[in-house]
PDB file of C-alpha atoms in Angstrom:
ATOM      1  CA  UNK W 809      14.533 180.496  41.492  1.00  0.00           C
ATOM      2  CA  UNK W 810      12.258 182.127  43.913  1.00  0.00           C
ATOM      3  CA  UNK W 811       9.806 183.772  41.465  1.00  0.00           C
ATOM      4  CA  UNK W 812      10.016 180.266  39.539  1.00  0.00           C
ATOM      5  CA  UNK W 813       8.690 178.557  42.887  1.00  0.00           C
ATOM      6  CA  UNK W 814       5.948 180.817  43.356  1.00  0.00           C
ATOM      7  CA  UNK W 815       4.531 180.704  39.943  1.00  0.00           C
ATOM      8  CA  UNK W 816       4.573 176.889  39.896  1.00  0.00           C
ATOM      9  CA  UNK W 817       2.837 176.782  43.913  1.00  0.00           C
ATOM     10  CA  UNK W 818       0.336 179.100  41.845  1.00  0.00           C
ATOM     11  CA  UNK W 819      -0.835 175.669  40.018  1.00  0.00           C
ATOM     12  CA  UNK W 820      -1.281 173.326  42.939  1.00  0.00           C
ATOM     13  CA  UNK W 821       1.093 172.183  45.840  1.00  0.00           C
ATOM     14  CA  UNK W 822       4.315 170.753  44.590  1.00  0.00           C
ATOM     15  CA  UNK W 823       7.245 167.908  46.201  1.00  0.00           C
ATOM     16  CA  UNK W 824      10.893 169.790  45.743  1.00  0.00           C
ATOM     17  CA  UNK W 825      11.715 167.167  42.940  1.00  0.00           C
ATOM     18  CA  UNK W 826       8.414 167.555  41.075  1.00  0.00           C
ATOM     19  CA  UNK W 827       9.632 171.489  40.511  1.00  0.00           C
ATOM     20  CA  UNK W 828      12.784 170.452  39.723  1.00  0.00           C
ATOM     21  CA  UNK W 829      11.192 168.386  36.796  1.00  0.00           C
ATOM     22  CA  UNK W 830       8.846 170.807  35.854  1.00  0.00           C
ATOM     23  CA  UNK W 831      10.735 173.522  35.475  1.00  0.00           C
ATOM     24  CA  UNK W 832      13.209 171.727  32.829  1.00  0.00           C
ATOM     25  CA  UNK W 833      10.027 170.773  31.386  1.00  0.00           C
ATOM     26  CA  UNK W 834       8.280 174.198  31.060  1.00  0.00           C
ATOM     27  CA  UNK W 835      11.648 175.975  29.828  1.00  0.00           C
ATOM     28  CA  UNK W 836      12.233 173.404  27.383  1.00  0.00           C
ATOM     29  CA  UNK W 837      15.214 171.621  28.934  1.00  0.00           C
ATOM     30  CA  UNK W 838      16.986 174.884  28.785  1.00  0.00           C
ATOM     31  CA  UNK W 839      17.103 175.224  32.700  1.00  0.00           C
ATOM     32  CA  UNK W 840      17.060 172.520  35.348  1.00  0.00           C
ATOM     33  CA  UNK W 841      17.434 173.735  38.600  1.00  0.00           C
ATOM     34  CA  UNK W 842      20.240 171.358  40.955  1.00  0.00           C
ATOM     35  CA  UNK W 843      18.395 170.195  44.036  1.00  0.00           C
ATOM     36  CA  UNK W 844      20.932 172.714  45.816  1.00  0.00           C
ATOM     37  CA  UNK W 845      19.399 175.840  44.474  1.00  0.00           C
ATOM     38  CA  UNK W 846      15.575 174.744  44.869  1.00  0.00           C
ATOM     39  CA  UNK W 847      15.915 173.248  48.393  1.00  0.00           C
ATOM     40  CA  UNK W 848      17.231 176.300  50.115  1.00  0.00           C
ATOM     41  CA  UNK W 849      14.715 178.634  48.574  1.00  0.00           C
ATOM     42  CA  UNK W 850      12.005 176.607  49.344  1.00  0.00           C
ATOM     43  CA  UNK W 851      13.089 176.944  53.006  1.00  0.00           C
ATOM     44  CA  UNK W 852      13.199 180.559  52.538  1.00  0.00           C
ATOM     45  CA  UNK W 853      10.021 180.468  51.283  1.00  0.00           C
ATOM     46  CA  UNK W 854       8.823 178.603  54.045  1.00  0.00           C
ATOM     47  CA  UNK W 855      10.638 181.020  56.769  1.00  0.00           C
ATOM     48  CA  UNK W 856       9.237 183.997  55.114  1.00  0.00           C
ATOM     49  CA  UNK W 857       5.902 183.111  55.554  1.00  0.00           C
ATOM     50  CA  UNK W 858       4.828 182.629  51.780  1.00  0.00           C
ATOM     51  CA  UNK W 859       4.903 178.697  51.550  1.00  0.00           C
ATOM     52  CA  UNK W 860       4.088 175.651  53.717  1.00  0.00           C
ATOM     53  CA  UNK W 861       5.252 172.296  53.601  1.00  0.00           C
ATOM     54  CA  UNK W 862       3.968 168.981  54.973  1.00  0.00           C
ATOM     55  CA  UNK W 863       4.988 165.698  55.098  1.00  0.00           C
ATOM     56  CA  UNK W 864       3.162 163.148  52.405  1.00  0.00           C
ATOM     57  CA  UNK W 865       4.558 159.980  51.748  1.00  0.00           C
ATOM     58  CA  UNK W 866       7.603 160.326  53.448  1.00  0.00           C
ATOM     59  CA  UNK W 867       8.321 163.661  51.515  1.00  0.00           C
ATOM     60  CA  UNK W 868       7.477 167.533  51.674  1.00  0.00           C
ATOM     61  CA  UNK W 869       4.777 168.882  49.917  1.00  0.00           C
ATOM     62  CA  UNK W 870       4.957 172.686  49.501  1.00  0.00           C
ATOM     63  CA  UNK W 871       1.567 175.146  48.882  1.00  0.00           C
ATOM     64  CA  UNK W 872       1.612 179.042  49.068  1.00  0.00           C
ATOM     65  CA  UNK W 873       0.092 180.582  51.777  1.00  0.00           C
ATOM     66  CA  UNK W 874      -2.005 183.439  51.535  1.00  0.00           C
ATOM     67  CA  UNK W 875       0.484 186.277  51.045  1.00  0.00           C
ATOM     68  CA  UNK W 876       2.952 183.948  49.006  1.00  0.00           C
ATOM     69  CA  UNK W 877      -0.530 183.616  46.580  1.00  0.00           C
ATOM     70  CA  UNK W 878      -0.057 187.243  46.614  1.00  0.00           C
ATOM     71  CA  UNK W 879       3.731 187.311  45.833  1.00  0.00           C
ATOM     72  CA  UNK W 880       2.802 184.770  43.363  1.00  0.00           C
ATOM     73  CA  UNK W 881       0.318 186.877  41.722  1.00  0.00           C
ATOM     74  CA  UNK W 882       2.745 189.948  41.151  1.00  0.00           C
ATOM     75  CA  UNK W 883       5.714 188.168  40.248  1.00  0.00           C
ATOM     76  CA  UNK W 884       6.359 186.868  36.648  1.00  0.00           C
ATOM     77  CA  UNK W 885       3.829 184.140  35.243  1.00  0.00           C
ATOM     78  CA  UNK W 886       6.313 182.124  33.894  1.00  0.00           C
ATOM     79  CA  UNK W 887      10.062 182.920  34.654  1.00  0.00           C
ATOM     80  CA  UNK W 888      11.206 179.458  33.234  1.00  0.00           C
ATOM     81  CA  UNK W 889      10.543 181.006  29.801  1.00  0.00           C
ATOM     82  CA  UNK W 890      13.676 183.441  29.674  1.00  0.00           C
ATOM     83  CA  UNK W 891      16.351 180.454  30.362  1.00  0.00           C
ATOM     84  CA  UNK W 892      15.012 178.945  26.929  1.00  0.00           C
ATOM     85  CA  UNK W 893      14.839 182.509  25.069  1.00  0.00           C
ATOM     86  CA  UNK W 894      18.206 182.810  22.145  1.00  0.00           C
ATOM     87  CA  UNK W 895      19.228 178.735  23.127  1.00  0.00           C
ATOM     88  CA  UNK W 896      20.225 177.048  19.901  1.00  0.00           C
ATOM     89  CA  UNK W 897      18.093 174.020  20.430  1.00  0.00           C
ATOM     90  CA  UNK W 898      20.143 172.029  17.299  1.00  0.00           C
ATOM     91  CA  UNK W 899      23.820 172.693  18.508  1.00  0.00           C
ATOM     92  CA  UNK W 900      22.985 172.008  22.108  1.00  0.00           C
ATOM     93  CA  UNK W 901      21.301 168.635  20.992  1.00  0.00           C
ATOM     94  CA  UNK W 902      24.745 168.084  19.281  1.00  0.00           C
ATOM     95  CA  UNK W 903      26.221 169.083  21.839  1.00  0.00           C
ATOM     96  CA  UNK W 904      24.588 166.912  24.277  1.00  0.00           C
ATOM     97  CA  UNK W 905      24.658 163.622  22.129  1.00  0.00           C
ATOM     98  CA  UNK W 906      28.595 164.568  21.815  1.00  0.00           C
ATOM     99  CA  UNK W 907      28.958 164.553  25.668  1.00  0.00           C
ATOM    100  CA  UNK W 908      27.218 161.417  25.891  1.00  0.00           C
ATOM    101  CA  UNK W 909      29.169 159.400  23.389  1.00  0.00           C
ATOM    102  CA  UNK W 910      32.128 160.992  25.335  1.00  0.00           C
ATOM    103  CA  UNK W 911      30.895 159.433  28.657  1.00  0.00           C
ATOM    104  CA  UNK W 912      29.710 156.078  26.722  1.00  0.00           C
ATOM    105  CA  UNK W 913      33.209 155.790  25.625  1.00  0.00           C
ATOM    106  CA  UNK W 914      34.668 156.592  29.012  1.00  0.00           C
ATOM    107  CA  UNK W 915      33.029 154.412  30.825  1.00  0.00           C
ATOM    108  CA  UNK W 916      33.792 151.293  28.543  1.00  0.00           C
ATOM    109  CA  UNK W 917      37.277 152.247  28.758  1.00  0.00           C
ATOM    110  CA  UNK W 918      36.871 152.422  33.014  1.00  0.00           C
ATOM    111  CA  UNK W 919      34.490 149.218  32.939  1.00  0.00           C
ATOM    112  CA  UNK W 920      36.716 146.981  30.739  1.00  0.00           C
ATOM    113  CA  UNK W 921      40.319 148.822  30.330  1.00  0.00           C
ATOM    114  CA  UNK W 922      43.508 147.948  32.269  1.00  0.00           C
ATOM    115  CA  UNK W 923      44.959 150.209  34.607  1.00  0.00           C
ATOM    116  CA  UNK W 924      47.237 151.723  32.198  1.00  0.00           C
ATOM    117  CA  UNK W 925      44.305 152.091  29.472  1.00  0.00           C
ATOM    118  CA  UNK W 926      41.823 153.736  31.935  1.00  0.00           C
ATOM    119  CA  UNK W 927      45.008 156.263  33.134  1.00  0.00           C
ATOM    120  CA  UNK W 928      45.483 157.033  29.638  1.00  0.00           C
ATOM    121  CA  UNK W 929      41.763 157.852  29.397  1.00  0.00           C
ATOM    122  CA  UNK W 930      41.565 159.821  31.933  1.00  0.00           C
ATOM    123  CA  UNK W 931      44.728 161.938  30.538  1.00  0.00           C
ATOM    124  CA  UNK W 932      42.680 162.287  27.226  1.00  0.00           C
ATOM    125  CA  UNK W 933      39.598 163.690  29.150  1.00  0.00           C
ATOM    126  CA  UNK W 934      42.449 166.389  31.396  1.00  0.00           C
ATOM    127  CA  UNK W 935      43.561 167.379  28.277  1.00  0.00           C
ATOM    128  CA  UNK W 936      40.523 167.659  25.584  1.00  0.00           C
ATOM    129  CA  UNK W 937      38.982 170.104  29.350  1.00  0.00           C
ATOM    130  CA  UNK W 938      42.366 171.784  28.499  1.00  0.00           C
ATOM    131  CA  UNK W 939      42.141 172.340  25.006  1.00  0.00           C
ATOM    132  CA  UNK W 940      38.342 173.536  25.256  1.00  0.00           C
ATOM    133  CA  UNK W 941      38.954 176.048  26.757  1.00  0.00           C
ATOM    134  CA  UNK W 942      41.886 176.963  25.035  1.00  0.00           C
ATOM    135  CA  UNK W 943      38.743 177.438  22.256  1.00  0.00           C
ATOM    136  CA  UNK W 944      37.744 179.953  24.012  1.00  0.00           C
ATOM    137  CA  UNK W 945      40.487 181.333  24.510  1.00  0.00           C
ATOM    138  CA  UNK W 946      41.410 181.754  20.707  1.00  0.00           C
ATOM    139  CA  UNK W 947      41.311 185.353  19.083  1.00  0.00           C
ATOM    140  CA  UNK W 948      38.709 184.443  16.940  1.00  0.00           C
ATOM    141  CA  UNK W 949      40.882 181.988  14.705  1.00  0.00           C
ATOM    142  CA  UNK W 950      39.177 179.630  12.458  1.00  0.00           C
ATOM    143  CA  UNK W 951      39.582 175.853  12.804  1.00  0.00           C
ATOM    144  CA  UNK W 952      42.711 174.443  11.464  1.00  0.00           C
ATOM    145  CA  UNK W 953      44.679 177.850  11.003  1.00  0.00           C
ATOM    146  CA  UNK W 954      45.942 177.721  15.134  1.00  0.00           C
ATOM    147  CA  UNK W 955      49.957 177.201  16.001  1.00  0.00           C
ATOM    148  CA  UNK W 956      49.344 173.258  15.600  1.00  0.00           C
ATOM    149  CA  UNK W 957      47.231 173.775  12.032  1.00  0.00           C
ATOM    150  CA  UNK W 958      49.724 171.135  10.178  1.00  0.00           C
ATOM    151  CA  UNK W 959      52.253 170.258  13.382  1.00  0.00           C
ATOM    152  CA  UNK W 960      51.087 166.565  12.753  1.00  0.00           C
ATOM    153  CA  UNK W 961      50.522 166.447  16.319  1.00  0.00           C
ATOM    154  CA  UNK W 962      47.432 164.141  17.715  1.00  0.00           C
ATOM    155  CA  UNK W 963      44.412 165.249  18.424  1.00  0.00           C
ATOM    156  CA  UNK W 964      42.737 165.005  22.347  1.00  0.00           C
ATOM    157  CA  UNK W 965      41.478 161.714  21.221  1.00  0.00           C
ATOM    158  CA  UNK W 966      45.155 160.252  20.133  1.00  0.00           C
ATOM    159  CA  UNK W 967      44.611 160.192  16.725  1.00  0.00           C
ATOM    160  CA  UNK W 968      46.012 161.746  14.124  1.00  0.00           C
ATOM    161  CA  UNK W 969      43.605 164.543  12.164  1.00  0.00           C
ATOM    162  CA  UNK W 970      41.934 163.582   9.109  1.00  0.00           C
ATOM    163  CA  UNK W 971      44.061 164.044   5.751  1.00  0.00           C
ATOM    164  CA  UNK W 972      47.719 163.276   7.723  1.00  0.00           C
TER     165      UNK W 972
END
């Protein structure tokens, strides 16, 4: 996170959020920092000397200093780059539009569901965390071949595989 910082301050002076953004931006959406990593380094930063901040429009503006130009300089030009290095950028899109359809479909469920309905949705989302990581938990077994291949049991959605 720190070197991160630095590089970006090497650019021009930066809010805490505009990093935020920029990093997922320069690594490709592989990496975006949580507000709860950046914000405590940048008051590291700022206590060691190698940043400044000041207030702009009701929020903090951060710029190196003289020896954080210097750290900046012999750190890494652009440590963003490593997060997005090996990433699968096709199964992680599927991934992501999975996860989304999940939440879609949850939150119908909480907006417009019963009590009972929204219980029993929640029990399906317990249960499907359950079972991923029973995944990876497997020895390696291929789908359908697992102690419930053929047990006719439901799947984490409630429904009944394909082909039963």
């Amino acid at each position: 996170m720190r070197a991160s910082i630095l590089a970006l301050l090497k650019d021009r002076p930066m809010h805490g959020y505009e990093m935020i953004q920029e990093i997922a931006e320069r690594s490709g959406g592989a990496w975006k920092p949580s507000p709860g990593s950046v914000y405590p380094t940048l008051q590291l930063l700022e206590d060691e000397g190698l940043i400044v901040s000041r207030s702009e429009g009701g929020k903090k503006l951060f710029a190196l200093t003289d020896d954080g130009r210097t750290a900046a300089e012999d750190g890494p030009e652009a440590p963003w780059e490593e997060a997005g290095k090996g990433v699968d950028w096709e199964a992680l899109g599927e991934i992501r539009q999975a996860g989304f359809g999940l939440m879609e479909a949850f939150g119908q469920v909480w907006k417009t569901g019963s009590k009972e309905q929204r219980d029993r949705a929640v029990a399906v989302l317990n249960e499907t965390r359950k079972r991923l990581y029973l995944i990876l938990a497997e020895d390696g077994e291929p789908e359908g071949t697992g102690k419930d291949a053929g047990s006719g049991k439901d799947d984490a959605a409630g429904e009944r595989p394909s082909g039963e």
